[in-house]
């Protein structure tokens, strides 16, 4: 790796948003650390990147020891530097909270929140040693206003939003920026499963009721703009932007509208985002 080459460590890199951001940044010359528990998916992602532009790391984000090992291995490729940590790995499980299992709730919090915190801690020294570094978190439109049928998922994404805001203040004097992406529905495998009751994918269900599903290609430029911009939060796609606007100016009207969409929480499946 060239001395001044920029680098990014990406969790959830085996599919979805992580894969797309890795591909986007590798294609403009960044060295990418691909991390995920899904080794087969990681291998597929690595093949999509230019030769010599990535390292592969098996990582369960709930395991702090694995975090330390993966980041140390990544640092061997980058001279101990990390321009960006894309703290992205997450899962979603929908449905009313009283119908969710304890295991579903614990796993979602462990991956979406505790794992994110562990990653930020594990990467801190690398970020501090790198000029103009940044932590980029994946929050969600569900972190803008609580979503019925997605209450625990929303709670984790609100928490990630808070981390981004707090760390941007805490680490400003260290030269580390903190940013979050807030996408609406993106065409990834988190909404790709077929529902046996309707024989429709989550994407098809959303589109059937007029809800926007954006192509995954929107996430690369959004990540680039977030990292290089001054706003802490970046909404991704029209749906998320409208939600943010309504949450600020018309919260009561928004609450009523979201009540009509309550059943959509069941569309979200427990798969990596």
Short mmCIF file of C-alpha atoms in Angstrom, two decimals:
data_model
loop_
_atom_site.label_atom_id
_atom_site.label_comp_id
_atom_site.label_asym_id
_atom_site.label_seq_id
_atom_site.Cartn_x
_atom_site.Cartn_y
_atom_site.Cartn_z
CA UNK A 1 0.00 0.00 0.00
CA UNK A 2 1.35 3.45 -0.92
CA UNK A 3 2.36 5.60 2.05
CA UNK A 4 -0.39 8.18 1.66
CA UNK A 5 -3.10 5.93 0.28
CA UNK A 6 -6.37 6.40 2.12
CA UNK A 7 -7.94 3.42 3.81
CA UNK A 8 -11.30 2.27 5.12
CA UNK A 9 -12.30 -0.58 7.41
CA UNK A 10 -15.80 -1.79 6.51
CA UNK A 11 -17.99 -4.00 8.69
CA UNK A 12 -20.90 -5.84 7.12
CA UNK A 13 -18.79 -5.97 3.95
CA UNK A 14 -20.11 -9.33 2.74
CA UNK A 15 -23.26 -7.81 1.25
CA UNK A 16 -25.54 -4.81 1.01
CA UNK A 17 -24.40 -1.34 1.99
CA UNK A 18 -20.99 -2.51 3.19
CA UNK A 19 -20.20 -4.24 -0.08
CA UNK A 20 -21.32 -1.28 -2.15
CA UNK A 21 -19.35 1.29 -0.14
CA UNK A 22 -16.26 -0.94 -0.28
CA UNK A 23 -16.60 -1.24 -4.05
CA UNK A 24 -17.14 2.49 -4.51
CA UNK A 25 -14.13 3.59 -2.46
CA UNK A 26 -11.78 0.90 -3.78
CA UNK A 27 -12.57 2.06 -7.30
CA UNK A 28 -11.32 5.56 -6.46
CA UNK A 29 -8.06 4.27 -4.99
CA UNK A 30 -8.74 3.54 -1.32
CA UNK A 31 -7.43 0.42 0.42
CA UNK A 32 -10.35 -1.44 1.99
CA UNK A 33 -10.47 -3.78 4.97
CA UNK A 34 -13.42 -6.11 4.39
CA UNK A 35 -14.88 -7.47 7.62
CA UNK A 36 -17.85 -9.74 8.22
CA UNK A 37 -18.82 -13.02 9.85
CA UNK A 38 -19.88 -14.31 6.40
CA UNK A 39 -16.61 -15.49 4.84
CA UNK A 40 -18.23 -16.64 1.58
CA UNK A 41 -19.78 -13.20 1.10
CA UNK A 42 -16.45 -11.55 1.92
CA UNK A 43 -14.75 -13.59 -0.79
CA UNK A 44 -17.37 -12.46 -3.31
CA UNK A 45 -16.91 -8.82 -2.32
CA UNK A 46 -13.12 -9.09 -2.58
CA UNK A 47 -13.46 -10.34 -6.17
CA UNK A 48 -15.39 -7.18 -7.06
CA UNK A 49 -12.55 -4.91 -5.95
CA UNK A 50 -9.40 -4.09 -7.93
CA UNK A 51 -6.51 -6.50 -7.24
CA UNK A 52 -4.37 -5.59 -4.25
CA UNK A 53 -6.86 -3.07 -2.92
CA UNK A 54 -8.30 -5.03 0.01
CA UNK A 55 -7.68 -7.28 2.97
CA UNK A 56 -10.24 -9.77 4.31
CA UNK A 57 -11.08 -10.21 7.98
CA UNK A 58 -13.52 -12.64 9.54
CA UNK A 59 -15.24 -10.64 12.26
CA UNK A 60 -18.14 -11.20 14.60
CA UNK A 61 -18.74 -7.63 15.77
CA UNK A 62 -20.09 -8.87 19.10
CA UNK A 63 -16.66 -10.34 19.96
CA UNK A 64 -14.23 -7.71 21.27
CA UNK A 65 -11.24 -10.01 20.90
CA UNK A 66 -12.04 -10.50 17.22
CA UNK A 67 -12.27 -6.75 16.78
CA UNK A 68 -8.76 -6.28 18.18
CA UNK A 69 -7.35 -9.03 15.99
CA UNK A 70 -9.03 -7.83 12.79
CA UNK A 71 -8.00 -4.22 13.26
CA UNK A 72 -4.41 -5.18 14.08
CA UNK A 73 -4.24 -7.26 10.88
CA UNK A 74 -5.68 -4.37 8.88
CA UNK A 75 -3.09 -2.03 10.36
CA UNK A 76 -0.28 -4.19 8.98
CA UNK A 77 -1.48 -3.25 5.49
CA UNK A 78 -1.88 0.46 6.21
CA UNK A 79 1.05 1.35 8.42
CA UNK A 80 -1.19 1.59 11.47
CA UNK A 81 -3.55 4.11 9.90
CA UNK A 82 -7.26 4.13 9.15
CA UNK A 83 -8.81 7.04 7.28
CA UNK A 84 -12.39 5.86 7.82
CA UNK A 85 -14.11 3.27 9.95
CA UNK A 86 -17.40 2.40 8.25
CA UNK A 87 -19.18 1.03 11.31
CA UNK A 88 -21.98 -0.52 9.31
CA UNK A 89 -22.78 -4.09 10.37
CA UNK A 90 -26.35 -4.51 11.55
CA UNK A 91 -29.44 -6.68 11.46
CA UNK A 92 -33.15 -5.97 11.56
CA UNK A 93 -36.00 -7.99 13.02
CA UNK A 94 -39.51 -6.63 12.65
CA UNK A 95 -42.77 -7.19 14.46
CA UNK A 96 -44.45 -6.00 17.68
CA UNK A 97 -42.07 -6.07 20.63
CA UNK A 98 -44.32 -8.39 22.64
CA UNK A 99 -44.04 -11.00 19.88
CA UNK A 100 -40.27 -10.84 19.55
CA UNK A 101 -38.16 -13.44 21.31
CA UNK A 102 -35.60 -12.54 23.96
CA UNK A 103 -32.96 -13.96 21.65
CA UNK A 104 -34.01 -11.70 18.76
CA UNK A 105 -33.86 -8.61 20.97
CA UNK A 106 -30.54 -9.47 22.59
CA UNK A 107 -28.91 -10.32 19.26
CA UNK A 108 -30.08 -7.11 17.59
CA UNK A 109 -28.78 -4.94 20.43
CA UNK A 110 -25.51 -6.89 20.56
CA UNK A 111 -24.84 -6.36 16.83
CA UNK A 112 -26.46 -2.99 16.14
CA UNK A 113 -25.30 -1.17 19.26
CA UNK A 114 -22.79 -2.97 21.47
CA UNK A 115 -20.87 -4.21 18.43
CA UNK A 116 -20.78 -0.70 17.01
CA UNK A 117 -19.42 0.71 20.27
CA UNK A 118 -16.81 -2.06 20.43
CA UNK A 119 -15.70 -1.23 16.89
CA UNK A 120 -15.29 2.45 17.59
CA UNK A 121 -13.20 1.68 20.67
CA UNK A 122 -11.07 -0.89 18.85
CA UNK A 123 -10.30 1.51 16.00
CA UNK A 124 -9.77 4.68 18.02
CA UNK A 125 -5.95 4.66 18.10
CA UNK A 126 -5.76 3.99 14.36
CA UNK A 127 -8.12 6.90 13.66
CA UNK A 128 -6.21 9.20 16.01
CA UNK A 129 -2.98 8.39 14.17
CA UNK A 130 -4.48 9.29 10.78
CA UNK A 131 -4.94 12.87 9.53
CA UNK A 132 -8.53 13.88 8.71
CA UNK A 133 -9.99 10.57 9.84
CA UNK A 134 -13.67 9.78 10.29
CA UNK A 135 -16.03 7.28 11.83
CA UNK A 136 -19.02 6.72 9.56
CA UNK A 137 -21.95 5.01 11.26
CA UNK A 138 -24.92 3.41 9.55
CA UNK A 139 -28.02 4.68 11.31
CA UNK A 140 -31.35 4.58 9.47
CA UNK A 141 -34.49 6.49 8.62
CA UNK A 142 -35.83 4.46 11.56
CA UNK A 143 -33.44 6.55 13.67
CA UNK A 144 -35.22 9.75 12.65
CA UNK A 145 -38.63 8.85 14.08
CA UNK A 146 -39.59 5.66 15.89
CA UNK A 147 -41.13 3.12 13.53
CA UNK A 148 -44.06 0.96 14.64
CA UNK A 149 -43.24 -2.70 14.22
CA UNK A 150 -39.54 -1.86 14.33
CA UNK A 151 -39.25 -0.50 17.85
CA UNK A 152 -36.08 -2.29 18.96
CA UNK A 153 -34.41 -1.74 15.61
CA UNK A 154 -35.37 1.95 15.81
CA UNK A 155 -33.98 2.16 19.33
CA UNK A 156 -30.60 0.85 18.20
CA UNK A 157 -30.49 3.27 15.29
CA UNK A 158 -31.41 6.22 17.52
CA UNK A 159 -28.53 5.15 19.76
CA UNK A 160 -26.13 5.08 16.79
CA UNK A 161 -27.32 8.55 15.87
CA UNK A 162 -26.43 9.68 19.40
CA UNK A 163 -22.99 8.12 19.17
CA UNK A 164 -22.28 10.03 15.98
CA UNK A 165 -23.32 13.33 17.51
CA UNK A 166 -21.42 12.82 20.76
CA UNK A 167 -18.22 11.58 19.15
CA UNK A 168 -18.16 14.44 16.66
CA UNK A 169 -17.96 16.81 19.63
CA UNK A 170 -15.64 14.68 21.78
CA UNK A 171 -13.09 14.00 19.06
CA UNK A 172 -13.13 17.27 17.16
CA UNK A 173 -9.94 18.42 18.92
CA UNK A 174 -8.27 15.16 17.87
CA UNK A 175 -9.06 15.71 14.19
CA UNK A 176 -11.55 12.81 14.01
CA UNK A 177 -14.93 13.48 12.42
CA UNK A 178 -18.01 11.44 13.25
CA UNK A 179 -20.82 11.04 10.73
CA UNK A 180 -23.91 8.92 10.19
CA UNK A 181 -25.87 7.72 7.19
CA UNK A 182 -29.65 7.62 7.52
CA UNK A 183 -30.99 5.63 4.57
CA UNK A 184 -34.59 4.84 3.86
CA UNK A 185 -35.37 1.51 2.24
CA UNK A 186 -32.45 0.35 0.07
CA UNK A 187 -32.57 -2.64 -2.27
CA UNK A 188 -30.47 -5.06 -0.19
CA UNK A 189 -31.11 -8.50 1.23
CA UNK A 190 -32.61 -7.03 4.40
CA UNK A 191 -35.83 -6.55 2.40
CA UNK A 192 -35.19 -9.28 -0.15
CA UNK A 193 -36.73 -12.29 1.56
CA UNK A 194 -39.95 -13.74 0.16
CA UNK A 195 -42.92 -13.76 2.54
CA UNK A 196 -44.63 -17.14 2.37
CA UNK A 197 -48.03 -15.59 3.08
CA UNK A 198 -47.96 -13.21 0.12
CA UNK A 199 -45.29 -14.79 -2.12
CA UNK A 200 -43.80 -11.28 -2.44
CA UNK A 201 -40.42 -9.96 -1.44
CA UNK A 202 -40.16 -7.12 1.03
CA UNK A 203 -39.18 -4.84 -1.82
CA UNK A 204 -42.29 -5.79 -3.79
CA UNK A 205 -44.50 -5.22 -0.75
CA UNK A 206 -43.06 -1.77 -0.17
CA UNK A 207 -43.41 -0.75 -3.78
CA UNK A 208 -46.97 -2.07 -3.90
CA UNK A 209 -47.99 0.56 -1.34
CA UNK A 210 -46.01 3.34 -2.98
CA UNK A 211 -42.93 3.36 -0.76
CA UNK A 212 -39.63 4.22 -2.39
CA UNK A 213 -36.93 1.56 -2.55
CA UNK A 214 -33.66 3.00 -3.79
CA UNK A 215 -30.96 1.07 -5.65
CA UNK A 216 -27.94 0.20 -3.53
CA UNK A 217 -25.79 2.33 -5.85
CA UNK A 218 -26.98 5.48 -4.03
CA UNK A 219 -25.01 4.58 -0.90
CA UNK A 220 -21.48 5.03 -2.27
CA UNK A 221 -21.84 8.71 -3.22
CA UNK A 222 -23.82 9.32 0.00
CA UNK A 223 -20.97 7.88 2.07
CA UNK A 224 -18.43 9.98 0.16
CA UNK A 225 -20.44 13.16 0.76
CA UNK A 226 -20.95 12.34 4.43
CA UNK A 227 -17.24 11.77 5.05
CA UNK A 228 -16.18 14.93 3.22
CA UNK A 229 -19.06 17.16 4.35
CA UNK A 230 -19.76 19.13 7.50
CA UNK A 231 -23.15 17.73 8.48
CA UNK A 232 -23.15 15.02 11.14
CA UNK A 233 -26.14 13.21 9.60
CA UNK A 234 -26.74 12.45 5.94
CA UNK A 235 -30.19 11.31 4.87
CA UNK A 236 -30.13 8.93 1.92
CA UNK A 237 -32.97 8.96 -0.60
CA UNK A 238 -36.17 10.94 -0.87
CA UNK A 239 -38.05 8.95 1.77
CA UNK A 240 -35.47 9.66 4.49
CA UNK A 241 -35.27 13.34 3.59
CA UNK A 242 -39.06 13.69 3.76
CA UNK A 243 -39.13 11.85 7.08
CA UNK A 244 -36.50 14.16 8.58
CA UNK A 245 -38.40 17.22 7.37
CA UNK A 246 -41.72 15.97 8.75
CA UNK A 247 -40.20 14.92 12.08
CA UNK A 248 -38.92 18.45 12.57
CA UNK A 249 -41.87 20.48 11.36
CA UNK A 250 -44.96 18.23 11.45
CA UNK A 251 -44.38 15.54 14.13
CA UNK A 252 -48.07 15.00 14.97
CA UNK A 253 -49.02 14.54 11.32
CA UNK A 254 -46.07 12.19 10.86
CA UNK A 255 -47.11 10.07 13.84
CA UNK A 256 -50.54 9.55 12.31
CA UNK A 257 -49.07 8.69 8.91
CA UNK A 258 -46.67 6.15 10.35
CA UNK A 259 -49.53 4.52 12.22
CA UNK A 260 -51.06 3.61 8.88
CA UNK A 261 -47.82 1.83 7.93
CA UNK A 262 -47.50 -0.24 11.10
CA UNK A 263 -47.54 -3.64 9.44
CA UNK A 264 -44.51 -2.83 7.33
CA UNK A 265 -42.25 -3.73 10.23
CA UNK A 266 -42.79 -7.38 9.38
CA UNK A 267 -41.01 -6.83 6.06
CA UNK A 268 -37.64 -6.44 7.75
CA UNK A 269 -35.76 -9.71 8.12
CA UNK A 270 -32.89 -10.61 10.45
CA UNK A 271 -30.17 -10.39 7.83
CA UNK A 272 -27.05 -8.23 7.56
CA UNK A 273 -27.72 -4.74 6.23
#
